[in-house]
Short mmCIF file of C-alpha atoms and ligand atoms in Angstrom, two decimals:
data_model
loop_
_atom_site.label_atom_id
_atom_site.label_comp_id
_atom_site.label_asym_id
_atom_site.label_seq_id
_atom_site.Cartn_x
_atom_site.Cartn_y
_atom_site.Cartn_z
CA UNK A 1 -31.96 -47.32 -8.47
CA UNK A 2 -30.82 -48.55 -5.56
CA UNK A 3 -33.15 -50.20 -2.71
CA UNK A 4 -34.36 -47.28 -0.23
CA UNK A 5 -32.59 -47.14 3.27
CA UNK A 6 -34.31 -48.52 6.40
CA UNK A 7 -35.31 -46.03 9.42
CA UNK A 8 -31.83 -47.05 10.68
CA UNK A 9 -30.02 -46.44 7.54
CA UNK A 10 -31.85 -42.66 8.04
CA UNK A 11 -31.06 -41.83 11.43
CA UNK A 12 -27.42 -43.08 10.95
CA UNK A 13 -26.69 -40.73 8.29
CA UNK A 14 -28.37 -38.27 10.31
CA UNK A 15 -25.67 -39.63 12.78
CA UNK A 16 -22.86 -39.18 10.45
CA UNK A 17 -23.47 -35.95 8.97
CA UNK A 18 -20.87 -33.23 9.19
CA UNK A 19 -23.68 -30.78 8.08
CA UNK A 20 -26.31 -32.01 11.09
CA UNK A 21 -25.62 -28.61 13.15
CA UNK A 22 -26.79 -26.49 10.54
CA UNK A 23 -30.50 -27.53 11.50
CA UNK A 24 -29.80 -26.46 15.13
CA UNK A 25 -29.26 -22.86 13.77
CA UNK A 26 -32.98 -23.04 12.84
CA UNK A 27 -36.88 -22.69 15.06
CA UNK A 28 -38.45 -25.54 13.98
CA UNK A 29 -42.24 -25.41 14.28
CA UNK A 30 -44.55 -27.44 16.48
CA UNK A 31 -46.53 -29.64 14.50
CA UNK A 32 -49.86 -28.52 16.36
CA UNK A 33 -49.10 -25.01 15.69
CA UNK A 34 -49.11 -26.07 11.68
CA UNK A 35 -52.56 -27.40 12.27
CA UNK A 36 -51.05 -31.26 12.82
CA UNK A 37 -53.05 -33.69 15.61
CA UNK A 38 -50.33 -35.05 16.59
CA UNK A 39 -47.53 -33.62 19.23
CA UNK A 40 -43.73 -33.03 18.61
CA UNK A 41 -42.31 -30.63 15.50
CA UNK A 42 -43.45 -30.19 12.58
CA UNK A 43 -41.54 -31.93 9.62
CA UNK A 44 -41.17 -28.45 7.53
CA UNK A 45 -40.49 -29.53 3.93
CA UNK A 46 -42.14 -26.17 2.88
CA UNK A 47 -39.07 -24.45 2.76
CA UNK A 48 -39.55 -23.60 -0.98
CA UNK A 49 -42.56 -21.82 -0.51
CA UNK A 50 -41.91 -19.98 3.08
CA UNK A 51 -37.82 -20.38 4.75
CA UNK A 52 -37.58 -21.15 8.47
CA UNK A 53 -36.47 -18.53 11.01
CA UNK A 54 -32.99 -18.71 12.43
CA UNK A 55 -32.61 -18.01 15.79
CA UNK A 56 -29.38 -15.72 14.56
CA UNK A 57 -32.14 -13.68 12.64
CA UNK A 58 -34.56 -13.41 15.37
CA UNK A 59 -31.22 -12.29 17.37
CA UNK A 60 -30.18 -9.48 14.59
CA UNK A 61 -34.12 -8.74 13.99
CA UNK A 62 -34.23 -7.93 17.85
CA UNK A 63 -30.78 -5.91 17.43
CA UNK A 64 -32.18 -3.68 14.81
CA UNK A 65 -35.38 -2.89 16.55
CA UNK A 66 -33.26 -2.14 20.55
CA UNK A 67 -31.17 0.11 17.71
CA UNK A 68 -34.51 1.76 16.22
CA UNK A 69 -35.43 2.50 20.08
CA UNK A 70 -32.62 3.96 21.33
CA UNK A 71 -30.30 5.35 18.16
CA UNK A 72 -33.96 6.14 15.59
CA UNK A 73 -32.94 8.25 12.79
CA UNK A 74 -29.19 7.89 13.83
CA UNK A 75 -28.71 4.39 13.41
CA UNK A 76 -28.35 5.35 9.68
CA UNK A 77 -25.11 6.27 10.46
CA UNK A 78 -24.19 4.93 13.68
CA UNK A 79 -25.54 1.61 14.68
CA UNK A 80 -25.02 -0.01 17.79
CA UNK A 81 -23.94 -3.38 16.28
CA UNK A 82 -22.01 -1.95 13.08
CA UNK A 83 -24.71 -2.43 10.60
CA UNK A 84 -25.18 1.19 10.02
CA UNK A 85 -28.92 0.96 7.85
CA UNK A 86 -27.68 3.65 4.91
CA UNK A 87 -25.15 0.36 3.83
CA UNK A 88 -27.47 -2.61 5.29
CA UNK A 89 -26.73 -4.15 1.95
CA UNK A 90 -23.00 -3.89 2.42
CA UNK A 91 -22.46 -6.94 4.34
CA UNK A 92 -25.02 -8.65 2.22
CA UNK A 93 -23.80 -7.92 -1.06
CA UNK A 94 -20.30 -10.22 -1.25
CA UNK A 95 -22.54 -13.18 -0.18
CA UNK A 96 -24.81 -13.14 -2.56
CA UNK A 97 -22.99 -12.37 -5.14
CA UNK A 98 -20.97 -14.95 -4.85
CA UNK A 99 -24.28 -16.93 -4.39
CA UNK A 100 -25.52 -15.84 -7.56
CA UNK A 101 -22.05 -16.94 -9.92
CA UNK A 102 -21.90 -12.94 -9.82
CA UNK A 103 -19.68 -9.87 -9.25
CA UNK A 104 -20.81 -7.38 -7.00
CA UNK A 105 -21.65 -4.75 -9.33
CA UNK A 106 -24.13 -6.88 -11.34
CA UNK A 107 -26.18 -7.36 -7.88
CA UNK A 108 -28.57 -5.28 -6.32
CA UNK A 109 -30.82 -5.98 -2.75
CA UNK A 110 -34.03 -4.06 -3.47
CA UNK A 111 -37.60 -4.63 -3.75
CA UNK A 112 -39.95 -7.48 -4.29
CA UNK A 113 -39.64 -9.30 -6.91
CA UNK A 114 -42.33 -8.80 -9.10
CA UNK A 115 -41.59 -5.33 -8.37
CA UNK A 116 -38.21 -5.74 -10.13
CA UNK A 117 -39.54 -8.01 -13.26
CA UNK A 118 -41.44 -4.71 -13.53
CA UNK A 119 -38.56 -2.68 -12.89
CA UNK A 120 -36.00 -4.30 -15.58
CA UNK A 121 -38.86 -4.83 -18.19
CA UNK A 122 -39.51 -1.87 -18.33
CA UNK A 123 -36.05 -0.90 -18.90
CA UNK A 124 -34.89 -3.56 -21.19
CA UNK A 125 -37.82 -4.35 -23.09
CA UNK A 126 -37.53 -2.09 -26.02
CA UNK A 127 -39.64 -3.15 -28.63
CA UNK A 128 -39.32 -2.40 -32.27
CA UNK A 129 -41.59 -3.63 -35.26
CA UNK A 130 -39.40 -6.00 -36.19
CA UNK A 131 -38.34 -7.15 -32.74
CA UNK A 132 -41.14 -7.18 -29.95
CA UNK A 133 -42.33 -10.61 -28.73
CA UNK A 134 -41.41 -12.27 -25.37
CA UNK A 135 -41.45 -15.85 -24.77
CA UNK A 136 -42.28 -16.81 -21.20
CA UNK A 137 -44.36 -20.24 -20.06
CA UNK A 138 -47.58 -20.98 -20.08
CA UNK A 139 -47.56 -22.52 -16.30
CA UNK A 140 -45.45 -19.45 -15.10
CA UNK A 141 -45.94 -18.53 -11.64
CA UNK A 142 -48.85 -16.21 -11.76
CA UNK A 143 -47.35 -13.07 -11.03
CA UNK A 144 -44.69 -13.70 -13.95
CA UNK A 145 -47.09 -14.45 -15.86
CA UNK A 146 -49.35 -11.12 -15.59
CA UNK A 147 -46.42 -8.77 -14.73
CA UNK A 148 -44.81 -9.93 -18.09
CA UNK A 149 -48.09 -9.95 -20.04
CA UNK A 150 -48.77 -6.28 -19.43
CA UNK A 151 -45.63 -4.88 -20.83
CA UNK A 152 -46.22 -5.23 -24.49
CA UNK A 153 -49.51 -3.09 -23.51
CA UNK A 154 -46.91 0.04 -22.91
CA UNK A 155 -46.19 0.05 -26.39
CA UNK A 156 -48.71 1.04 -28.18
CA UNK A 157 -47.04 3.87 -29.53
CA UNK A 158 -44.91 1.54 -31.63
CA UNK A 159 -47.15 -2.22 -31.44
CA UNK A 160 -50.15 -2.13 -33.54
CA UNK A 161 -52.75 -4.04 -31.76
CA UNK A 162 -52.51 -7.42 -33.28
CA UNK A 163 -48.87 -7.18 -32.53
CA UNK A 164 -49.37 -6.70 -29.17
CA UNK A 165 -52.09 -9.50 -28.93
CA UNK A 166 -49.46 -11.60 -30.47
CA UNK A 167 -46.42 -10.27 -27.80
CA UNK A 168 -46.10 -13.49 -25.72
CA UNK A 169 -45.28 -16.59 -27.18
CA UNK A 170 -45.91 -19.01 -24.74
CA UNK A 171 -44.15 -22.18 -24.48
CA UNK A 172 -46.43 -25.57 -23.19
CA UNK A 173 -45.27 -29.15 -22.22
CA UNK A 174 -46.33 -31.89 -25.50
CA UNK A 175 -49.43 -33.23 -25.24
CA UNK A 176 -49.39 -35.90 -22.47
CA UNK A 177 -46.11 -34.30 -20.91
CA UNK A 178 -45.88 -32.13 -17.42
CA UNK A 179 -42.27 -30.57 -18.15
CA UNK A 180 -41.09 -28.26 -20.99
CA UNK A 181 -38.11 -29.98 -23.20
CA UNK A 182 -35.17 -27.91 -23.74
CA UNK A 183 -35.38 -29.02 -27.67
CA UNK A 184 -38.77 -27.48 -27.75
CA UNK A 185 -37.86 -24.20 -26.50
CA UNK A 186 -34.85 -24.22 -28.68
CA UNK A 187 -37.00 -24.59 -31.83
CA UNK A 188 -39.47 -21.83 -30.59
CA UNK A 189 -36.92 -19.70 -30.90
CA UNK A 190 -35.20 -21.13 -33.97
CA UNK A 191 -38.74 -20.65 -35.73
CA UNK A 192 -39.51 -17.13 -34.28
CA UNK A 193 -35.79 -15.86 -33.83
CA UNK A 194 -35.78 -12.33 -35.59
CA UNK A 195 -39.08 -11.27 -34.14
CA UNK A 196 -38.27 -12.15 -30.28
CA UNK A 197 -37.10 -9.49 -27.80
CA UNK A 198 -36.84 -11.49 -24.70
CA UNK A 199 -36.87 -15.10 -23.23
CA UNK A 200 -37.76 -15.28 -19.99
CA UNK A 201 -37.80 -18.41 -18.31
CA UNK A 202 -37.47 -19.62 -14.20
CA UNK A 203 -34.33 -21.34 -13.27
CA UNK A 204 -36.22 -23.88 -11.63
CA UNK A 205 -40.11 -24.14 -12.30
CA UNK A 206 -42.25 -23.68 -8.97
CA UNK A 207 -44.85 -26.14 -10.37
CA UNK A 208 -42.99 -29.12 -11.09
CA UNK A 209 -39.73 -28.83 -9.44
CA UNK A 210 -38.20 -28.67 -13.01
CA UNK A 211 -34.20 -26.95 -13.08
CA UNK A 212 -33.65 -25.48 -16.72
CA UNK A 213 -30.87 -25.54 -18.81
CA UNK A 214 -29.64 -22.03 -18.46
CA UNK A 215 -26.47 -21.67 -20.40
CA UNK A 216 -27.56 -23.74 -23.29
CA UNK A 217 -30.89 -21.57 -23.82
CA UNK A 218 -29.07 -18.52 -23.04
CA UNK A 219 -26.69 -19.37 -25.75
CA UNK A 220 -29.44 -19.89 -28.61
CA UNK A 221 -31.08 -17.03 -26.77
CA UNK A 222 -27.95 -14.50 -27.81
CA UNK A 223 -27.41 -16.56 -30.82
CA UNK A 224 -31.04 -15.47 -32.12
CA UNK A 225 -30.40 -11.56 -30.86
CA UNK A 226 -32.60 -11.38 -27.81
CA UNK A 227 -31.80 -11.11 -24.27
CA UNK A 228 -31.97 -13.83 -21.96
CA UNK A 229 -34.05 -13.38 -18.45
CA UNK A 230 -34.01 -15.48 -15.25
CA UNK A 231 -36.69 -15.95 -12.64
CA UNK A 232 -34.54 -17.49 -9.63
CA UNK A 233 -37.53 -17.81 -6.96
CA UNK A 234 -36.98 -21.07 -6.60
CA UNK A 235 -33.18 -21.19 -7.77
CA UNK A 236 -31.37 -19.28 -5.35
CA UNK A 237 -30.27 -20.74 -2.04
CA UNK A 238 -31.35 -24.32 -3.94
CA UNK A 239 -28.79 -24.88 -6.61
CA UNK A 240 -25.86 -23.78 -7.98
CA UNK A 241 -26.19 -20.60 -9.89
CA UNK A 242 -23.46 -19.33 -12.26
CA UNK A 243 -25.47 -16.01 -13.64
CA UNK A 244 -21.85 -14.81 -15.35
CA UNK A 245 -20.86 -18.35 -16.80
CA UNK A 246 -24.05 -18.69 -17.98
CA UNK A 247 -23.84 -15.33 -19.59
CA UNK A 248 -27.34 -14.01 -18.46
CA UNK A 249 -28.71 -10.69 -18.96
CA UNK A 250 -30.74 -9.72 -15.85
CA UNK A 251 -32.28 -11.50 -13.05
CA UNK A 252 -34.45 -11.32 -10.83
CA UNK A 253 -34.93 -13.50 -7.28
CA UNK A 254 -37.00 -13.48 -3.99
CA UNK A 255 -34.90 -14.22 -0.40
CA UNK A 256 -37.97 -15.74 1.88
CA UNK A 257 -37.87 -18.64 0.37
CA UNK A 258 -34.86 -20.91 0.47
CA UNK A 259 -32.86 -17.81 1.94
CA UNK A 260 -35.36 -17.81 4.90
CA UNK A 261 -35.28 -13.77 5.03
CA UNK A 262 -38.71 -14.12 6.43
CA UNK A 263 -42.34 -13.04 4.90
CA UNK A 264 -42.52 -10.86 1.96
CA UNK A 265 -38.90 -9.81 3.21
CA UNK A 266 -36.66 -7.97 0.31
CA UNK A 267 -35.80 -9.12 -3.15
CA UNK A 268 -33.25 -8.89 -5.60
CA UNK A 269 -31.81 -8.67 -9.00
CA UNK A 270 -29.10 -8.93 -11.21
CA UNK A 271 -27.66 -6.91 -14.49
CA UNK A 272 -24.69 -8.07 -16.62
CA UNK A 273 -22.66 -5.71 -16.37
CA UNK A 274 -22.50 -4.15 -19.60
CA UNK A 275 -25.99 -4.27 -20.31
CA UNK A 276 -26.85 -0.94 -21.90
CA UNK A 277 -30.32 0.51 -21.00
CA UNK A 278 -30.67 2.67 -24.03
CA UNK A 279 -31.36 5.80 -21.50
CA UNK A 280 -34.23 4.14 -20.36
CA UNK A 281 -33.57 3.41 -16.36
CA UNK A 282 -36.55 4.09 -14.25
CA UNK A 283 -34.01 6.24 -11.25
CA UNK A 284 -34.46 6.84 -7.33
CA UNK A 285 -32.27 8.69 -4.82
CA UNK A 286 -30.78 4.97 -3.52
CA UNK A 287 -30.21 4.38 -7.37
CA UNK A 288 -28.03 7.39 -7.09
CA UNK A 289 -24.17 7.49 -5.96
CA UNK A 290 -23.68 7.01 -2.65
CA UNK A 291 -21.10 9.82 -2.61
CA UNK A 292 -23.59 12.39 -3.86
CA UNK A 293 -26.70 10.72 -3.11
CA UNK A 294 -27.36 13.29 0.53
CA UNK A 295 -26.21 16.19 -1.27
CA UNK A 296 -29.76 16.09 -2.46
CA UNK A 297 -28.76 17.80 -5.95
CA UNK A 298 -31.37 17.69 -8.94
CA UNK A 299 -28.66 16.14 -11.33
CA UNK A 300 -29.43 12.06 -11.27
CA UNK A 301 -25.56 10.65 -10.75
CA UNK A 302 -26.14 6.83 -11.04
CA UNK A 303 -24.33 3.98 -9.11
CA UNK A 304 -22.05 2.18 -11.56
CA UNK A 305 -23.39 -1.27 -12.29
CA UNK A 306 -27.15 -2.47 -11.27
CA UNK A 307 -27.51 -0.69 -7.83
CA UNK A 308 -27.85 2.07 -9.92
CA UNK A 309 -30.98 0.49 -10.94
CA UNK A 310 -32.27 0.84 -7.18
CA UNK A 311 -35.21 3.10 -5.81
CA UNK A 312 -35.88 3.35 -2.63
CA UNK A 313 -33.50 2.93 0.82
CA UNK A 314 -33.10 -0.30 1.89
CA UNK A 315 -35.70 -2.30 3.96
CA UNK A 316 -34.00 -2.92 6.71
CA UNK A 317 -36.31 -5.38 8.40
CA UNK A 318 -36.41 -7.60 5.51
CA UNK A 319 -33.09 -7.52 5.08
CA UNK A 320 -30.73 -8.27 7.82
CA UNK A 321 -32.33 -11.93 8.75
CA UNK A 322 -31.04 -12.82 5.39
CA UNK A 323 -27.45 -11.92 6.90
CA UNK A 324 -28.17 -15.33 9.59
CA UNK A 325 -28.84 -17.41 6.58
CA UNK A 326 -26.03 -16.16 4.57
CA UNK A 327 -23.56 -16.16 7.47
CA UNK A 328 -24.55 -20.15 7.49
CA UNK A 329 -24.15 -21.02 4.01
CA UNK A 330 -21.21 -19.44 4.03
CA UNK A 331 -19.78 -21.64 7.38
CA UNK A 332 -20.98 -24.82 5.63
CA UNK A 333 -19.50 -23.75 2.33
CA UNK A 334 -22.97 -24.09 -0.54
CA UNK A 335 -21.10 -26.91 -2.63
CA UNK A 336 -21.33 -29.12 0.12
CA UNK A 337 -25.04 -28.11 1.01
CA UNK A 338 -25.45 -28.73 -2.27
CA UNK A 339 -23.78 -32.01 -2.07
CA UNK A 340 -26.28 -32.92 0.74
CA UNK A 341 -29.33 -31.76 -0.56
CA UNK A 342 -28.99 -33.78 -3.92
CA UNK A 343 -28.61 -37.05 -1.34
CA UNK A 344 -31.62 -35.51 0.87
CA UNK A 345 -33.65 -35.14 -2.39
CA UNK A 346 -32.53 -38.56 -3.70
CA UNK A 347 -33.37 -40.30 -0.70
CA UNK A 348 -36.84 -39.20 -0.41
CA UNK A 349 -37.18 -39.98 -4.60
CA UNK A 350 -35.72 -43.70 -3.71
CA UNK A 351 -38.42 -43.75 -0.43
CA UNK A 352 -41.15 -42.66 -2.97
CA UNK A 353 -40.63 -45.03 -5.91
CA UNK A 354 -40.64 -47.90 -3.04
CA UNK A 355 -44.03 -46.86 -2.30
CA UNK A 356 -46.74 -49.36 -3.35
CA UNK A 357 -48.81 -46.11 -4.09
CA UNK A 358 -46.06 -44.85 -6.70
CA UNK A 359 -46.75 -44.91 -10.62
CA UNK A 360 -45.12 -43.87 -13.49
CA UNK A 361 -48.24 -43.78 -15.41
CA UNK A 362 -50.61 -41.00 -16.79
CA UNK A 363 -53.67 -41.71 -14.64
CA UNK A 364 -56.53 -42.57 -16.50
CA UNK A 365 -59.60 -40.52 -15.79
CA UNK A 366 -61.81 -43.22 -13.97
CA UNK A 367 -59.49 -44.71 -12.25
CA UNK A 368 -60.32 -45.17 -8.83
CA UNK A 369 -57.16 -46.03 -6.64
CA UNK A 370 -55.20 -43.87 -4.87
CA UNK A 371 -51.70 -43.52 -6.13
CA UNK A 372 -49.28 -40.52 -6.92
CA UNK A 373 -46.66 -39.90 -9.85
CA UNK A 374 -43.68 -37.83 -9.07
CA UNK A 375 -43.69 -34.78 -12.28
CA UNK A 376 -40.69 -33.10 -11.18
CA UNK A 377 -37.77 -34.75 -13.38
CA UNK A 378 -34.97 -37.10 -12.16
CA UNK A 379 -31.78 -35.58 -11.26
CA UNK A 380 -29.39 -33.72 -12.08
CA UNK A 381 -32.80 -31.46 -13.70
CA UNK A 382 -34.06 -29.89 -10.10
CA UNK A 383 -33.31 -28.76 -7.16
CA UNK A 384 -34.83 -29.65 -3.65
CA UNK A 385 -38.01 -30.15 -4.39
CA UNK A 386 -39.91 -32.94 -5.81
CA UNK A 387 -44.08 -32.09 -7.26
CA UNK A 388 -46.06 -35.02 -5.91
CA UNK A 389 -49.40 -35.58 -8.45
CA UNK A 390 -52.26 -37.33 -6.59
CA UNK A 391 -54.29 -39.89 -8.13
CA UNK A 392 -57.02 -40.33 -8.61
CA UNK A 393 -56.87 -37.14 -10.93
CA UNK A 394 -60.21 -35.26 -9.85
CA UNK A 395 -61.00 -32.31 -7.80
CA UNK A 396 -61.33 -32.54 -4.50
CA UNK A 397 -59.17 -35.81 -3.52
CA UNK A 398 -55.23 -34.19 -3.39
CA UNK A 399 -57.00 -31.78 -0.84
CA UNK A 400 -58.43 -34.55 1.35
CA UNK A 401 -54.86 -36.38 1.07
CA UNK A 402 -53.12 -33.04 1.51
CA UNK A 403 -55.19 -32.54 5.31
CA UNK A 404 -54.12 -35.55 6.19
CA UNK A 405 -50.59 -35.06 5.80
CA UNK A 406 -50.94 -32.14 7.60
CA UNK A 407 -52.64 -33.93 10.45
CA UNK A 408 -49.95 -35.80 10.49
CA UNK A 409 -47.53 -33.49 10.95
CA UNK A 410 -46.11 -33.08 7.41
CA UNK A 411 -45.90 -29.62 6.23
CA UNK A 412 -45.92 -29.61 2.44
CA UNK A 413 -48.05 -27.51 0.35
CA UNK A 414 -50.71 -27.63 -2.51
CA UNK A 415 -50.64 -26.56 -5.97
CA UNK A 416 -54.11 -27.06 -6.79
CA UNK A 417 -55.54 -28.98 -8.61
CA UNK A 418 -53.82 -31.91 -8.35
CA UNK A 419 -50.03 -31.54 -7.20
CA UNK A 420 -48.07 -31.98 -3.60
CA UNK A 421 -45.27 -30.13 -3.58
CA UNK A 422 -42.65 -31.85 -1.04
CA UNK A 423 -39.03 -29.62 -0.38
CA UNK A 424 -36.91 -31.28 2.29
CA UNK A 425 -34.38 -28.43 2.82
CA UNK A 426 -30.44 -28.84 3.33
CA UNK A 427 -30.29 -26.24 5.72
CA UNK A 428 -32.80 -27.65 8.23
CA UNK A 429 -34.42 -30.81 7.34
CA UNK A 430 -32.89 -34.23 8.14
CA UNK A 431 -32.80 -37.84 6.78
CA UNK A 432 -35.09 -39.43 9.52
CA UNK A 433 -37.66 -36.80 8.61
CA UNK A 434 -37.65 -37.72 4.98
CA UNK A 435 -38.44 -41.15 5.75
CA UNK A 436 -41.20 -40.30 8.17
CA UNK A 437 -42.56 -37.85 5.58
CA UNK A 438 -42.79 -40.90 3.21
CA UNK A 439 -44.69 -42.88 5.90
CA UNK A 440 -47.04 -40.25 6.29
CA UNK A 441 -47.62 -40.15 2.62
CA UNK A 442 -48.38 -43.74 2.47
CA UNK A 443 -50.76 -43.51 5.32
CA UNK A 444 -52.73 -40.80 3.66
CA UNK A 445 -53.01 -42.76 0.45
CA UNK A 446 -54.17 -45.47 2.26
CA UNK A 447 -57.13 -43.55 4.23
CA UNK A 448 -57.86 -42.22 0.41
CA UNK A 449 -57.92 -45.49 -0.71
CA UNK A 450 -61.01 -46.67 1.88
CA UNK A 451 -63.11 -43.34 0.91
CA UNK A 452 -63.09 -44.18 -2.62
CA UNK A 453 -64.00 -47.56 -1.86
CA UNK A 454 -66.86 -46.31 0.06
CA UNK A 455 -67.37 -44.36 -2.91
CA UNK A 456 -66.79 -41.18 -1.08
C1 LIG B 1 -42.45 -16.93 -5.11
C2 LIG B 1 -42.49 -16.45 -6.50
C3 LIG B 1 -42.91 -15.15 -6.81
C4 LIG B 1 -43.40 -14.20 -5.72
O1 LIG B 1 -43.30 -12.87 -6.11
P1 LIG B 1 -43.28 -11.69 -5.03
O2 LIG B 1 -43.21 -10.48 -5.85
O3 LIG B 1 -42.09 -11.90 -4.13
O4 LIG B 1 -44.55 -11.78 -4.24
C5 LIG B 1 -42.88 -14.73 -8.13
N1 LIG B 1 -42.46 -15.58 -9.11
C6 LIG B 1 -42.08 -16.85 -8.83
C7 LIG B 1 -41.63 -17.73 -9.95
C8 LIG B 1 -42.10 -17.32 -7.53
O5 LIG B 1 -41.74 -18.57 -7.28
#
């Protein structure tokens, strides 16, 4: 590895970087409005969890509401700013698409995203008695985790009840190990191949920051005769993402987090086109063809492709600030944010492994000096974000470091128990911040470090 940069190694590729006006586009908070001591902005590397606002969102947020005042139910169709709301998605669609490694008939903008694992589970898992389990992780996000858990429970009508207490076959890290191993998965589903239904897996893990190797378990995935499933939370807007190449079944993905649509803003997902549903599509009047769907007719006509998978109209709210984020990535072109965000990313790994608080060591349970290990694994396997554990291992002491950051001025978050999550984000976040952010770290550590010797 090479040594890390000095402050003026930072600020000059600040200096020198053709992608520095992107973070203009972007309100960046005040560091005492996140709850910091300390005056000036915030440094935001919490991107991953919550995207900034753009100031081109807060100017098309403002558009739709002076439309909603003066045009209401006619801005459907005619919309001051040619965004009529019965096509909000139009504009949107090509974007992400291309986004996504997608056409535009495999993409739908609907929903929340647990709302649509719901939605295509319940059309695509089909189990038989030969053919019923779903493998998923253990650490899943939570929501994964319980959304996909209570499918099997629909079937009772075919599962007996051991067979639907045995449904999820879920995948843990080796003993001593923080990140699943492709090999491991692959010989889960070697061993349980004829019986599996589904894999479902995240593109990139929100826990430790690890990216998964989508086309080569998507390959054994086909190979065994299930369907492969994506969970793209924390993939989209992050890294490149080639759903077609990759030859993925469905998808699913949130847009508030590095698409900075804004809070609990709209969702989306994706269906190879293809993809047969065995009759088995849960329908709604937006699912239906636009060219029939306001002659209000009893007969369900569906939407070729997966907006026929859609329920309700479009939120238009949660939409439309996606358009400012979109309309950037697009400008900068994503393969250079890309570009950019792997040397963000690397920087702040180089500034961390230079700490004198960094180990690459297991903690051991009584230790009692404050350190942290960095679980998220070394490129090119993740995206933006790097999972920070915080020694000493017990309860109670990442909080304490975590306050301090955020006194500070560093926004990060906690995964509790044990784990800093850190995202600096291409679109908004700069080199001099990363360093800072590092600085803070190491000043937090060091506080820890006098408690514990006070035996606090
Ligand atoms: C953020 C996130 C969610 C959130 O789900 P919502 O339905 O949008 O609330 C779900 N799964 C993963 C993996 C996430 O990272």
């Amino acid at each position: 590895m090479t040594p890390p940069p000095t402050k003026e190694q930072l600020a000059q590729l600040d200096a020198e970087d053709p992608l520095k006006w992107t973070r203009d586009e972007f309100e960046i908070p005040d560091a005492r409005a996140s709850g910091a001591k300390v005056d000036g902005k915030a440094i935001y590397f919490c991107g991953n969890s919550l995207g900034l606002l753009s100031k081109k969102a807060r100017e098309h947020v403002l558009e739709e509401l002076d439309t909603w005042s003066t045009s209401a139910v006619f801005g459907h169709f005619n919309h001051k700013y040619q965004r009529p709301w019965k096509y909000v998605d139009r504009p949107l669609t090509p974007h992400l698409a291309r986004l996504v490694g997608a056409k535009e008939s495999e993409v739908s903008h609907s929903a929340t995203l647990t709302g649509n694992i719901h939605n295509l589970f319940t059309t695509f898992y089909k189990p038989t008695q030969k053919r019923w389990k779903i493998v998923i992780e253990k650490g899943a996000f939570p929501s994964d985790w319980y959304a996909i858990y209570s499918h099997p429970n629909l079937h009772s009508d075919v599962l007996s009840p051991e067979q639907i207490k045995d449904a999820i076959i879920p995948l843990s890290p080796r003993e001593g190990e923080e990140t699943l191993r492709t090999e491991d998965i692959l010989d889960v589903l070697d061993k349980n191949g004829d019986e599996i239904a589904i894999v479902w897996l995240p593109l990139i893990q929100y826990y430790t920051g690890q990216l998964f190797d989508a086309p080569t378990l998507s390959k054994k995935t086909h190979d065994i005769g299930a369907l492969f499933g994506l969970d793209m939370a924390h993939g989209v807007g992050n890294v490149k993402v080639e759903l077609d190449k990759w030859n993925v079944d469905f998808a699913v993905w949130c847009t508030y987090k590095y698409l900075n649509s804004g809070p609990g803003a709209v969702g989306g997902f994706f269906i190879r086109d293809g993809l047969q549903d065995n009759n088995r599509r849960l329908a709604g009047w937006w699912g239906n063809d636009e060219k029939s769907r306001f002659e209000m007719k009893a007969e369900f006509e569906p939407t070729p492709g997966a907006k026929g998978y859609q329920h309700s109209c479009t939120n238009v709210l949660g939409s439309i600030p996606l358009l400012a984020t979109l309309d950037i990535i697009d400008k900068a072109g994503f393969d250079n944010l890309r570009a950019k965000a792997i040397r963000l990313t690397g920087t702040l790994e180089s500034l961390l492994r230079a700490s004198k608080y960094y180990t690459d060591k297991e903690p051991s349970p009584n230790d009692n000096k404050a350190g942290f290990r960095i679980l998220t694994p070394e490129a090119p396997w993740r995206g933006t974000q790097l999972s920070l554990e915080i020694h000493p291992r017990r309860e109670g002491i990442m909080p304490r470091v975590f306050e301090r950051m955020l006194d500070a001025g560093l926004v990060g978050d906690e995964r509790k128990p044990y784990v800093i999550r850190l995202s600096p984000v291409v679109l908004y976040n700069t080199f001099t911040e990363v360093g800072k952010a590092v600085e803070i770290l190491n000043a937090a550590l060091a506080a820890e470090d006098e408690e514990l010797a006070k035996g606090n």
